[in-house]
XYZ file of C-alpha atoms in Angstrom:
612
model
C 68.286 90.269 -45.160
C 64.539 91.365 -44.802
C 63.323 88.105 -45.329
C 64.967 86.629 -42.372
C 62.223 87.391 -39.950
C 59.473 90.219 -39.683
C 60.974 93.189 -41.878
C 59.944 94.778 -45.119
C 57.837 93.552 -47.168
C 57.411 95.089 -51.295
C 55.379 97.795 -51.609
C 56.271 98.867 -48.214
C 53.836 96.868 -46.039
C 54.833 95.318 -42.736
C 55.316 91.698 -42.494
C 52.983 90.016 -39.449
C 54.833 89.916 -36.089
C 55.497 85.881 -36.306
C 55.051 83.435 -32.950
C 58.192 81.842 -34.639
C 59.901 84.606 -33.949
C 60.135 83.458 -29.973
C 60.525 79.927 -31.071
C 63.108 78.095 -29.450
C 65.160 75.369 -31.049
C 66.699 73.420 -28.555
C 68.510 71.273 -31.331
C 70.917 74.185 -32.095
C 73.417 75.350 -29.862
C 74.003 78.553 -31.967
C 72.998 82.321 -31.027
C 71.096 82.056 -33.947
C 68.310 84.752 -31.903
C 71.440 87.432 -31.633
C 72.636 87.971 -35.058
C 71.343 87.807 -38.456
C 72.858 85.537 -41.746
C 73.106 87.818 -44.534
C 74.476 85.296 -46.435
C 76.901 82.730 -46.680
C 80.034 81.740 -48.906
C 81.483 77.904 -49.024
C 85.116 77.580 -50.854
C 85.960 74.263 -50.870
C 88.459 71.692 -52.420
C 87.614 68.107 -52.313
C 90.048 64.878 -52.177
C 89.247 61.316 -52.711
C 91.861 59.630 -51.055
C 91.658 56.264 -48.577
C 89.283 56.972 -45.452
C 90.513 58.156 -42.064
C 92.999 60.778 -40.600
C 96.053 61.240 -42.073
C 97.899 62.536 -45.255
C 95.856 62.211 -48.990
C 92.879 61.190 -46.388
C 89.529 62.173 -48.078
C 88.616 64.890 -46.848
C 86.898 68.545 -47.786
C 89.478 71.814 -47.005
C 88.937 75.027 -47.240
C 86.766 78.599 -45.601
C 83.188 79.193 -44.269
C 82.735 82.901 -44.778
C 79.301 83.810 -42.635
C 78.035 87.805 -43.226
C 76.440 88.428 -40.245
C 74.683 91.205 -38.602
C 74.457 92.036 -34.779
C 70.493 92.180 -33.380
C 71.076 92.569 -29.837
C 70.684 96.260 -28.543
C 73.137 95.911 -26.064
C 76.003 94.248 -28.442
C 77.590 91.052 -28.130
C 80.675 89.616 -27.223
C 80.613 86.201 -28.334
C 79.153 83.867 -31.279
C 78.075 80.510 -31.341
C 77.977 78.460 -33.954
C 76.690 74.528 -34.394
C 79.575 72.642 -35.405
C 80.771 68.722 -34.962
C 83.525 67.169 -33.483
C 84.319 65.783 -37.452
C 85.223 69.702 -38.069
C 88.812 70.251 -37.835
C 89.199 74.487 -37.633
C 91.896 75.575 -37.759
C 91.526 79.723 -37.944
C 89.066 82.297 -37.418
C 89.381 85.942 -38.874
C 86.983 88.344 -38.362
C 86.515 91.464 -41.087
C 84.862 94.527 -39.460
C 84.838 98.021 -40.392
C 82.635 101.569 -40.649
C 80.068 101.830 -43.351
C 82.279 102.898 -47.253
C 85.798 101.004 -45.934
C 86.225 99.404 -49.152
C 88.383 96.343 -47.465
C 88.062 95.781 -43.878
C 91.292 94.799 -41.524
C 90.695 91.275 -41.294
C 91.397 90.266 -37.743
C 92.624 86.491 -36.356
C 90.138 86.475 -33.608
C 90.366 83.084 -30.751
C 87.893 80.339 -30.813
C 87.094 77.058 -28.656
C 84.256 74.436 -29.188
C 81.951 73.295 -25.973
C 79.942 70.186 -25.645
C 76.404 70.426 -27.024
C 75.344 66.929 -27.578
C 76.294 63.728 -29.136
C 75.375 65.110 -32.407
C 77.525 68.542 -32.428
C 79.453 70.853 -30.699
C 79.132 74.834 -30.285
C 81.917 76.464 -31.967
C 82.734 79.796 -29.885
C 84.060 82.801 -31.525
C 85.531 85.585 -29.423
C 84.926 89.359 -30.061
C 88.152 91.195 -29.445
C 85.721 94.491 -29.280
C 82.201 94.249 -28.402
C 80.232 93.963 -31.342
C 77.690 96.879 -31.666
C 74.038 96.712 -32.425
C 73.423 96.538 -36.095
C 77.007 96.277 -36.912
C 77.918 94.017 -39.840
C 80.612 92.185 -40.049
C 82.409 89.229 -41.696
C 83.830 85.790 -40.271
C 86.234 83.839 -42.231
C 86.362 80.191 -40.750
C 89.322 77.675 -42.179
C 88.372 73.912 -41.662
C 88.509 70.664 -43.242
C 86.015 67.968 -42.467
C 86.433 64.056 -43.148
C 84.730 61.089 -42.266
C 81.363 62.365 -40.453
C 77.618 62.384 -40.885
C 77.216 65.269 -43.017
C 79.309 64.347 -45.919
C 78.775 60.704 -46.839
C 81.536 59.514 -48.749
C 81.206 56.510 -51.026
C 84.301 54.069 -52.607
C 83.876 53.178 -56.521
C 81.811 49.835 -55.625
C 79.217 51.495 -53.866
C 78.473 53.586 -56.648
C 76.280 52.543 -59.641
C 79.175 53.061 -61.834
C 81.819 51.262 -59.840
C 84.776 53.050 -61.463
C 84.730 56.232 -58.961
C 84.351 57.399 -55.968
C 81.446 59.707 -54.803
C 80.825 62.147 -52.169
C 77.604 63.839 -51.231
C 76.124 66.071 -48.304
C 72.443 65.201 -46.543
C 71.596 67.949 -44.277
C 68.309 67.422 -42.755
C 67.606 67.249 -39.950
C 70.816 68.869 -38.065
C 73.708 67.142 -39.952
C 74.811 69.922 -42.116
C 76.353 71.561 -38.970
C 79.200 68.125 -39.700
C 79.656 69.911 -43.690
C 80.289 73.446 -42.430
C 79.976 75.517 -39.114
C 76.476 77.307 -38.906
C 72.749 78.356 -37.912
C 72.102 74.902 -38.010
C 68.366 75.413 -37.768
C 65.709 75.572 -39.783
C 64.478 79.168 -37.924
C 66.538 81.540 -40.211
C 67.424 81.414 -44.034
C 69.938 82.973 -46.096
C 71.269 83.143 -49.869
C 74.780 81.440 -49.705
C 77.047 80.788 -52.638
C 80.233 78.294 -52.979
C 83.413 77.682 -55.010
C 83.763 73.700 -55.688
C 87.546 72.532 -56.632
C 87.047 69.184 -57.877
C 89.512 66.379 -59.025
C 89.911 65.597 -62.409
C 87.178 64.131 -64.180
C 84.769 65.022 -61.244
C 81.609 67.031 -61.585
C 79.664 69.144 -58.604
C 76.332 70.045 -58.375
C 74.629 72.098 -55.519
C 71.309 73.249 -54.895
C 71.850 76.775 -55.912
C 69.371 78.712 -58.491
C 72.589 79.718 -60.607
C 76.151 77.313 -61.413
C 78.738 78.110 -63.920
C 81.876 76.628 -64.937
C 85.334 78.443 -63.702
C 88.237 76.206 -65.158
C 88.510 72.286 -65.960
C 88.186 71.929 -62.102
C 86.477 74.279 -60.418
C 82.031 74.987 -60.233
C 80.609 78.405 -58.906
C 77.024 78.082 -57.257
C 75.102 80.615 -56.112
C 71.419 80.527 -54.192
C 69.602 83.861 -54.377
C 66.973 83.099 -52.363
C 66.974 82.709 -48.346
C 66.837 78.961 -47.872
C 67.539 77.377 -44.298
C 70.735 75.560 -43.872
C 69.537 71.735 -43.862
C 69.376 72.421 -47.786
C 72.451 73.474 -48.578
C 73.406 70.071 -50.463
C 76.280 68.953 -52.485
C 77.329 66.260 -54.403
C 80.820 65.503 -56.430
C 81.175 62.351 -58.613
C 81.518 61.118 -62.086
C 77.883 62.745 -63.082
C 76.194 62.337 -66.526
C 73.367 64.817 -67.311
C 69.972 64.167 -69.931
C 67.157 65.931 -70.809
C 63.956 64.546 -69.912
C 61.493 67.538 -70.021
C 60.909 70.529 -68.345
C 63.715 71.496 -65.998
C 63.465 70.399 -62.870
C 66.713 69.176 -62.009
C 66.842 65.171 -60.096
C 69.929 63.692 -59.202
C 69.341 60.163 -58.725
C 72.198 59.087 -55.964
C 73.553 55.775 -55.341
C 71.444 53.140 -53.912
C 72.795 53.612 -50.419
C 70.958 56.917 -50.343
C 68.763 56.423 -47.055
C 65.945 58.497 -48.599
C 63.169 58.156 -51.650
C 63.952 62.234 -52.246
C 65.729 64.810 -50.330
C 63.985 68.136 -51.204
C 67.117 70.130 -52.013
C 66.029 73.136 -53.883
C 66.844 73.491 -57.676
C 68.234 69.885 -57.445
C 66.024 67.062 -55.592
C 68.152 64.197 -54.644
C 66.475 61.041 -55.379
C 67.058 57.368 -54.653
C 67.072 54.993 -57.891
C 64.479 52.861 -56.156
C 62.556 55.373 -58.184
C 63.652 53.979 -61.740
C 60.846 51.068 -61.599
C 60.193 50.955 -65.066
C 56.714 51.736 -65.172
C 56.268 55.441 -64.089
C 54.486 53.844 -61.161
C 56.514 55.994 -57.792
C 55.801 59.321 -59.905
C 54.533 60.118 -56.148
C 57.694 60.682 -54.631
C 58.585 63.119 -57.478
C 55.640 64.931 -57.025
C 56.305 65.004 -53.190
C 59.446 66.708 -53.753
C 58.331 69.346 -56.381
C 55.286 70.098 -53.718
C 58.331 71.087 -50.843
C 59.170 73.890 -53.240
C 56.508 75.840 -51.768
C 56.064 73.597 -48.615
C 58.793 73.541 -46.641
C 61.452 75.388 -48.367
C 59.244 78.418 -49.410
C 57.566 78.331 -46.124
C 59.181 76.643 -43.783
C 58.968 74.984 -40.037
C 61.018 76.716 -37.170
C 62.104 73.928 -35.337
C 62.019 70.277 -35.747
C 59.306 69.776 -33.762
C 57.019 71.525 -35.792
C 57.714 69.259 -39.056
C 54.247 68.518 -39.794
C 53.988 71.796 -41.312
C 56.668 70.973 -43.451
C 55.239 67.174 -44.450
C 51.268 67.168 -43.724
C 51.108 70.092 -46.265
C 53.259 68.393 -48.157
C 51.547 65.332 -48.253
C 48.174 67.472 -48.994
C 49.794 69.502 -52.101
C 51.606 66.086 -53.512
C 47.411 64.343 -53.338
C 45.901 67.605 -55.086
C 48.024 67.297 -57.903
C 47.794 63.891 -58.024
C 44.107 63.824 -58.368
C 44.340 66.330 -61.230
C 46.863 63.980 -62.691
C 45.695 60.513 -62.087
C 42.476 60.793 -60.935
C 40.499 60.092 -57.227
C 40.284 56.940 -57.699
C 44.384 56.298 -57.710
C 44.816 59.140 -55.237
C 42.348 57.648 -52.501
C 44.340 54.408 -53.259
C 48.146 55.891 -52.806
C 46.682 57.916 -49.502
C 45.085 54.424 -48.554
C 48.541 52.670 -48.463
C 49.345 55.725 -46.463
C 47.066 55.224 -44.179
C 48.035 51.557 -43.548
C 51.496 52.621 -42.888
C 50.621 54.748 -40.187
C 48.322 52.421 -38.669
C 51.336 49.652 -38.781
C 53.713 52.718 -37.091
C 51.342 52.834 -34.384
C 50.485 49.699 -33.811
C 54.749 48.795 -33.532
C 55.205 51.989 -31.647
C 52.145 52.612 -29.231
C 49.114 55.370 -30.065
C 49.741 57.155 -27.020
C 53.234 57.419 -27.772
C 53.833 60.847 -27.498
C 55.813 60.757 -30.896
C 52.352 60.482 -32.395
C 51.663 63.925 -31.667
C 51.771 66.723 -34.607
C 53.867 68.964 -32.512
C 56.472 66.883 -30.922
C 58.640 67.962 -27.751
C 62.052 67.172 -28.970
C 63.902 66.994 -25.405
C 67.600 68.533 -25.151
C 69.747 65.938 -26.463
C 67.226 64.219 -28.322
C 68.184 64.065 -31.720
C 65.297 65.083 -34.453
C 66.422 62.887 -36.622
C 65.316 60.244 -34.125
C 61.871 61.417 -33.643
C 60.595 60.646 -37.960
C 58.154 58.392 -38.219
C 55.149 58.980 -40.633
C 52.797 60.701 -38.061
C 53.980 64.599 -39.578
C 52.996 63.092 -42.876
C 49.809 61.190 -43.103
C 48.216 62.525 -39.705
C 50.031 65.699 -41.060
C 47.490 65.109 -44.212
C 44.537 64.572 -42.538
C 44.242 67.913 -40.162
C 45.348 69.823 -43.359
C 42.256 67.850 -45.366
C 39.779 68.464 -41.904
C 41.088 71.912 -42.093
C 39.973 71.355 -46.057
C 36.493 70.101 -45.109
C 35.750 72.842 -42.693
C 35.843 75.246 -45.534
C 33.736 72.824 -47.579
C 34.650 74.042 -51.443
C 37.704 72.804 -52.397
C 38.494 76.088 -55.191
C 38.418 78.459 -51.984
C 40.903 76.301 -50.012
C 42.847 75.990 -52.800
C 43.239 79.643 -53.304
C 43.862 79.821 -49.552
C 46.878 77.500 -50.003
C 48.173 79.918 -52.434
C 48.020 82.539 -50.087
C 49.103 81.205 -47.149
C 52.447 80.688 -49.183
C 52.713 84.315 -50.386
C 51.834 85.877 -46.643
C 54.806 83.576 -45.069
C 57.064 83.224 -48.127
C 60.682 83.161 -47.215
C 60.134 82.506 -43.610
C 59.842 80.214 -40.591
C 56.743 79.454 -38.774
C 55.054 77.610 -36.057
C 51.463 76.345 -36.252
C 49.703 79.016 -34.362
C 50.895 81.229 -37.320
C 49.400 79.233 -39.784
C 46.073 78.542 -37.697
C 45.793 82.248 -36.848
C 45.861 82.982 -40.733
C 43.566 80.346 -41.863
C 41.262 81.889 -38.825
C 41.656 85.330 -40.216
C 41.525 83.865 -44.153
C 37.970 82.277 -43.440
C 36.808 85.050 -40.660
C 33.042 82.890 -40.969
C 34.878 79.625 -39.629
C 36.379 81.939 -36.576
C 32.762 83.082 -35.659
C 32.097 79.526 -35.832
C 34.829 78.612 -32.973
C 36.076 75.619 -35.482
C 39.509 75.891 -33.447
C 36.985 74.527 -30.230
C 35.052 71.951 -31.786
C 34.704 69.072 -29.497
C 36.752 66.096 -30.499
C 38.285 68.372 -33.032
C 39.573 71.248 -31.550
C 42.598 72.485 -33.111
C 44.787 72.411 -29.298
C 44.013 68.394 -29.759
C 45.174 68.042 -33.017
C 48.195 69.246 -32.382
C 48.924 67.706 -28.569
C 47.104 64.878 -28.377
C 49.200 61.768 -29.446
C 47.219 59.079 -31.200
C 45.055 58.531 -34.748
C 43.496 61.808 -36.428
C 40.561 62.753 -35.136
C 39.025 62.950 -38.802
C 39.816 60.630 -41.715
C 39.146 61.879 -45.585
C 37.299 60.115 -47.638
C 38.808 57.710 -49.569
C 35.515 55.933 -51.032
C 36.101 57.173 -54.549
C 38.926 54.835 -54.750
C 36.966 51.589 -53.911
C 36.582 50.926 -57.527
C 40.576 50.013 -57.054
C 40.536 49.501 -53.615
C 37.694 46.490 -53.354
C 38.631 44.416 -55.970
C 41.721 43.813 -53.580
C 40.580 43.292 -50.416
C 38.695 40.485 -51.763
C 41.242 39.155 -53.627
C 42.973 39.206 -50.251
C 40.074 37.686 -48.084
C 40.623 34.303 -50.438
C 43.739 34.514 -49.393
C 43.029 34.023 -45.582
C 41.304 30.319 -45.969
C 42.639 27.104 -45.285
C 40.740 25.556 -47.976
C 42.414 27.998 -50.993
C 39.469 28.483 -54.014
C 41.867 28.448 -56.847
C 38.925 28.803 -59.314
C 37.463 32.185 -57.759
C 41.460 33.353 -57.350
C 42.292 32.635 -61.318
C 38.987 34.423 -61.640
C 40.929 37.665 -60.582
C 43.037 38.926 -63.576
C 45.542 41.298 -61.523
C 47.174 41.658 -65.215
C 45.467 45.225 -65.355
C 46.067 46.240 -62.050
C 48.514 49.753 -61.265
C 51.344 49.383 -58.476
C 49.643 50.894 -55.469
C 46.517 48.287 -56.411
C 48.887 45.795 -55.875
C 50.417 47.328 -53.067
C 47.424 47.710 -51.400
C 46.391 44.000 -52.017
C 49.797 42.931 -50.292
C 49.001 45.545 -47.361
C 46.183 43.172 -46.938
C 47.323 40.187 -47.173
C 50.124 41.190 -44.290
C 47.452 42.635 -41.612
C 45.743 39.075 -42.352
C 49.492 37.144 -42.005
C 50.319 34.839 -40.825
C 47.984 32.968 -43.072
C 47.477 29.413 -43.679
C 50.591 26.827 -43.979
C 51.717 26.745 -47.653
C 49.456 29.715 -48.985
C 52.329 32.168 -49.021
C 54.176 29.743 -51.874
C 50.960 29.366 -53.732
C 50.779 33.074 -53.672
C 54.066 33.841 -54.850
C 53.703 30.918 -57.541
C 50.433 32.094 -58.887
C 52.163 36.023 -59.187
C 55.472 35.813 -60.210
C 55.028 39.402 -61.107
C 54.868 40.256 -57.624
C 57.365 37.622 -55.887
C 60.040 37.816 -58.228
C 59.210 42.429 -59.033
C 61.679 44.884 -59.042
C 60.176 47.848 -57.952
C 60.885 48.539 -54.404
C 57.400 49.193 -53.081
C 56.601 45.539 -53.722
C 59.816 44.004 -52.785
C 59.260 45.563 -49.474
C 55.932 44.108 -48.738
C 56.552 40.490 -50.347
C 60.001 40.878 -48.265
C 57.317 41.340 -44.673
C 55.095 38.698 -45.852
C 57.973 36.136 -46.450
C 59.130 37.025 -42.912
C 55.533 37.244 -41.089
C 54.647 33.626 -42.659
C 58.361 32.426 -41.883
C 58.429 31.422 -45.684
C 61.926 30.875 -45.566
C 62.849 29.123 -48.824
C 62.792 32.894 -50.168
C 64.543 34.425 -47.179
C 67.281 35.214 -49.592
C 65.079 37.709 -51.677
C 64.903 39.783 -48.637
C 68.618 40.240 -48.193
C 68.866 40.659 -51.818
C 66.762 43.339 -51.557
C 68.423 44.685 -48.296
C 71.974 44.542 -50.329
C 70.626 46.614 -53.283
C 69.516 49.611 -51.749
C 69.845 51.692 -48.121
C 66.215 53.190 -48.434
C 65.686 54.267 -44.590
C 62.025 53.291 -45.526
C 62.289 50.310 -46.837
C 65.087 48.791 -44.838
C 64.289 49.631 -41.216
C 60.719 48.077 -41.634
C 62.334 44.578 -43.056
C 64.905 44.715 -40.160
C 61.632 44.852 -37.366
C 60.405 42.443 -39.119
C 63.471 39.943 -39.087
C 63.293 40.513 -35.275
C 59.875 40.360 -34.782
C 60.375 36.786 -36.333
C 61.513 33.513 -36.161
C 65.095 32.690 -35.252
C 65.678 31.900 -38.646
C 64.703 35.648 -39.462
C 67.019 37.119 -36.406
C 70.073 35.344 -37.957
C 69.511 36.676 -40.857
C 69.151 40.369 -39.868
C 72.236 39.864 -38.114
C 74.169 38.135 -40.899
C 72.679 41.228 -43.922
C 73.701 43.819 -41.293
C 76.859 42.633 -41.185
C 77.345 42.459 -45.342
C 75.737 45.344 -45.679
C 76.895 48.177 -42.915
C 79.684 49.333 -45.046
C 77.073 50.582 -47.430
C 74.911 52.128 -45.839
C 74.460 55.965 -44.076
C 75.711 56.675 -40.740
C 72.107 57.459 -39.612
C 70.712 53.953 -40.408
C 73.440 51.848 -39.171
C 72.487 53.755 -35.965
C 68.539 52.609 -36.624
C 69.227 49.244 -37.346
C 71.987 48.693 -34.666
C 68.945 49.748 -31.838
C 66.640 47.140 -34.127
C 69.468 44.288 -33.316
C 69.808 45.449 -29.602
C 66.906 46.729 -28.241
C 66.931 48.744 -25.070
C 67.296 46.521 -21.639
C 68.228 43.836 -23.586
């Protein structure tokens, strides 16, 4: 598959040798480096049954068939695979055979897993005969896979529906390796297709470019273009479809989802925290339609390199924004962005070496376990100083657009990027802008702690002002009641008032008693429904101890699993008073069935911290 790694390009020319290329993933425990995915074939049946082991257990049965191709001059003998102790296989045939054999002799060929880490297992397969350089060949894996943290399986009242069960797949960060054995990194892509068996009255969906019908029960998918194998997603329930617009396909999951949008190509999983009524997280969306060319066009290597994924992201999701909404709105969204990551790093510690762009990720270390919001919004700003250095936004923008055709289809690591934006803008290398002092380019990516450069976000302070003093009467003793009524917040969008409550929560705890003024005075934002200001009124209640509306926060923790918005609610219960601890442990405890495996495991460390 040329577009694997350095190869072919149309027209003949010859792709750039990539630094990716040497990259090591320590998260995958595959010999992803010795042999290339030509593509990949799931054929699967699913079962709703009761959870656990056993007979008419849930589960998903069926083959992994992997087309692979040997790159190591001297042959190979063995092949590892990521896999997870939730994988039951059960046989391994291999298919080789001389270039125009129209059916190779498939083969049984002996397997064994070996301990990896405590989120997968290496599934070795056994080469009866050497496998020869450049030889292609086939494996056929048989498994079945049932409770784990790759498939997420959900009973009829955890749905939105409540009449049937659901089942979907999250693979990012390394959890698809617990759906099917694989490459389980994001260093190598490859086309796959699948055959879904489904119960009656079930629908799949995948994120494939191409689905078709084959029977009452059974879906075709197939991906033609090399995608890595965190987004190879799935999802089985009782689905209903509608036309909104222009296709761009959304699948708005259950509210347990832990995500606002998973970026699965040609069908974005998105969390119903979305549906506020009011157009007003149109963001996220965007976000998600931006990773089409960030992140799954062009993609990061390894996990530790996810700013490249996010920060350009972040920068493509503000661009169209602006040409959407406007600056104004823009600067403000980016502004509650940059409050969150000043409230990450305040909780977790500038120097925290977390709060670097390019993360280690240590053996072991799970990246799932290293997200935080410094890829995306310190991500942002080297990607806008990077911006600024070029100084006219129409040739950056151009730049963009080529930096996505030159690494299309492939993996990279930031010197690739930084050594094309050099060569793009061959003025700005003469100018040694990869050595400025304070700025250099080695600092932003190693040095832990807030960007170096900030854009600016004055042409939002026609939205952003009006706010902040709304907020600063807010902070006195003495409350002016006249100057506050003053204020008609009647007009205002969501991220004005999210940025107002921002505010008000730096400046908490405030004055005894002006919390319940505040919430009696807005009953549009104390008793709202749309997540981004149930989240903040749920931190105020806490940081002020306002506890005759404790129960709105666990109302709000029982209605959705939003990694973002829960885990920030459950610091704050701890961070509180013991009032607040009680009832983090008491909404854990009604809500942990719901939930994915992932943030039980985040909230569980929030209840328990380490040493305690």
């Amino acid at each position: 598959m040329e577009s694997c790694g350095p190869g072919s390009r149309g027209g003949g020319a010859v792709r750039r040798p990539l630094h990716s290329a040497q990259a090591v993933d320590v998260a995958s425990a595959s010999s992803f480096r010795a042999f290339e995915i030509l593509h990949l074939h799931l054929d699967l049946r699913a079962e709703f049954g009761p959870p656990g082991p056993g007979p008419g257990s849930r589960g998903l049965s069926g083959t992994v068939v992997l087309e692979l191709r040997c790159l190591l001059p001297e042959g190979a003998s063995e092949l590892r695979l990521d896999s997870h102790s939730c994988l039951e296989v059960t046989a391994a045939t291999l298919r080789r055979g001389q270039p125009g054999d129209q059916q190779p002799i498939a083969e049984p060929v002996p397997f064994h897993t070996q301990p990896f880490s405590h989120y997968g297992q290496a599934l070795c397969v056994a080469f009866p005969q050497p496998c020869r350089a450049a030889e292609r060949f086939q494996l056929e894996l048989t498994y079945r896979v049932g409770e784990g943290p790759g498939v997420c399986w959900l009973a009829p009242e955890q749905t939105a529906g409540k009449k049937r069960p659901f089942v979907y797949t999250q693979g990012q960060a390394v959890l698809n390796r617990a759906f099917f054995p694989c490459f389980d990194t994001p260093a190598v892509k490859c086309a796959y297709s699948a055959l879904v068996e489904v119960p009656d009255g079930f629908t799949a969906v995948m994120s494939a470019s191409t689905w078709e019908k084959r029977g009452p029960n059974k879906f075709f998918f197939q991906m033609d273009q090399p995608i890595p194998s965190y987004l190879i997603a799935l999802a089985i329930g009782d689905l209903a479809s509608a036309e909104v617009g222009p296709r761009y396909d959304l699948l708005f999951m259950p509210p347990s989802f832990p995500f606002g949008g998973m970026e699965n190509p040609c069908l974005t999983f998105v969390t119903p925290c979305l549906l506020a009524g009011d157009r007003s997280l149109a963001d996220v969306i965007i976000h998600e339609i931006s990773h089409s060319w960030f992140g799954n066009l062009v993609t990061n290597a390894n996990w530790g390199e996810f700013w490249l994924n996010e920060g350009f992201t972040m920068y493509a999701q503000r661009r169209i924004s602006t040409i959407l909404f406007g600056a104004a709105y823009t600067c403000l969204e980016a502004a509650t962005g940059r409050a969150l990551l000043r409230q990450h790093m305040d909780v977790s510690g500038e120097e925290n070496p977390l709060n670097k762009l390019r993360v280690k990720i240590e053996p072991g270390v799970d990246p799932d376990d290293t997200y935080n919001e410094t890829p995306y919004e310190k991500g942002y700003c080297f990607v806008s100083y990077l911006a600024h250095l070029v100084g006219d936004q129409d040739r950056f923008d151009k730049f963009l657009k080529a930096y996505v055709d030159e690494f299309k289809f492939q993996s990279i690591m930031a010197e690739d990027f930084l050594e094309f934006y050099l060569e793009y803008f061959p003025e700005l290398k003469e100018k040694g802008v990869d050595s400025i002092p304070g700025f250099e380019f080695d600092r932003w990516l190693n040095t832990p702690g807030w960007p170096p450069y900030l854009p600016d976000l004055s042409p939002g302070d026609s939205l952003m002002k009006p706010a902040e003093e709304l907020a600063e009467l807010w902070v006195t003793s003495e409350l002016d009641m006249q100057a506050i009524e003053a204020v008609s917040i009647s007009t205002w969008k969501t991220y004005q008032l999210v940025y107002f409550l921002d505010k008000i929560l730096q400046k908490s705890p405030l004055p005894p008693g002006n919390v319940k003024t505040l919430g009696e005075t807005y009953p549009k934002i104390s008793n709202a429904r749309n997540a981004e200001l149930r989240l903040r009124w749920g931190q105020i209640i806490l940081k002020n101890d306002h506890q005759e509306e404790f129960w709105k926060v666990k109302e709000f923790l029982q209605s959705q699993g939003k990694q973002k918005y829960t885990l920030p609610l459950y610091h704050a219960m701890m961070g509180g008073s013991e009032t607040a601890r009680t009832l983090a442990k008491d909404t854990f405890e009604a809500t942990a069935s719901q939930l994915h495996s992932n943030v039980v495991n985040y909230i569980k460390q929030i209840l328990t911290p380490k040493g305690s």
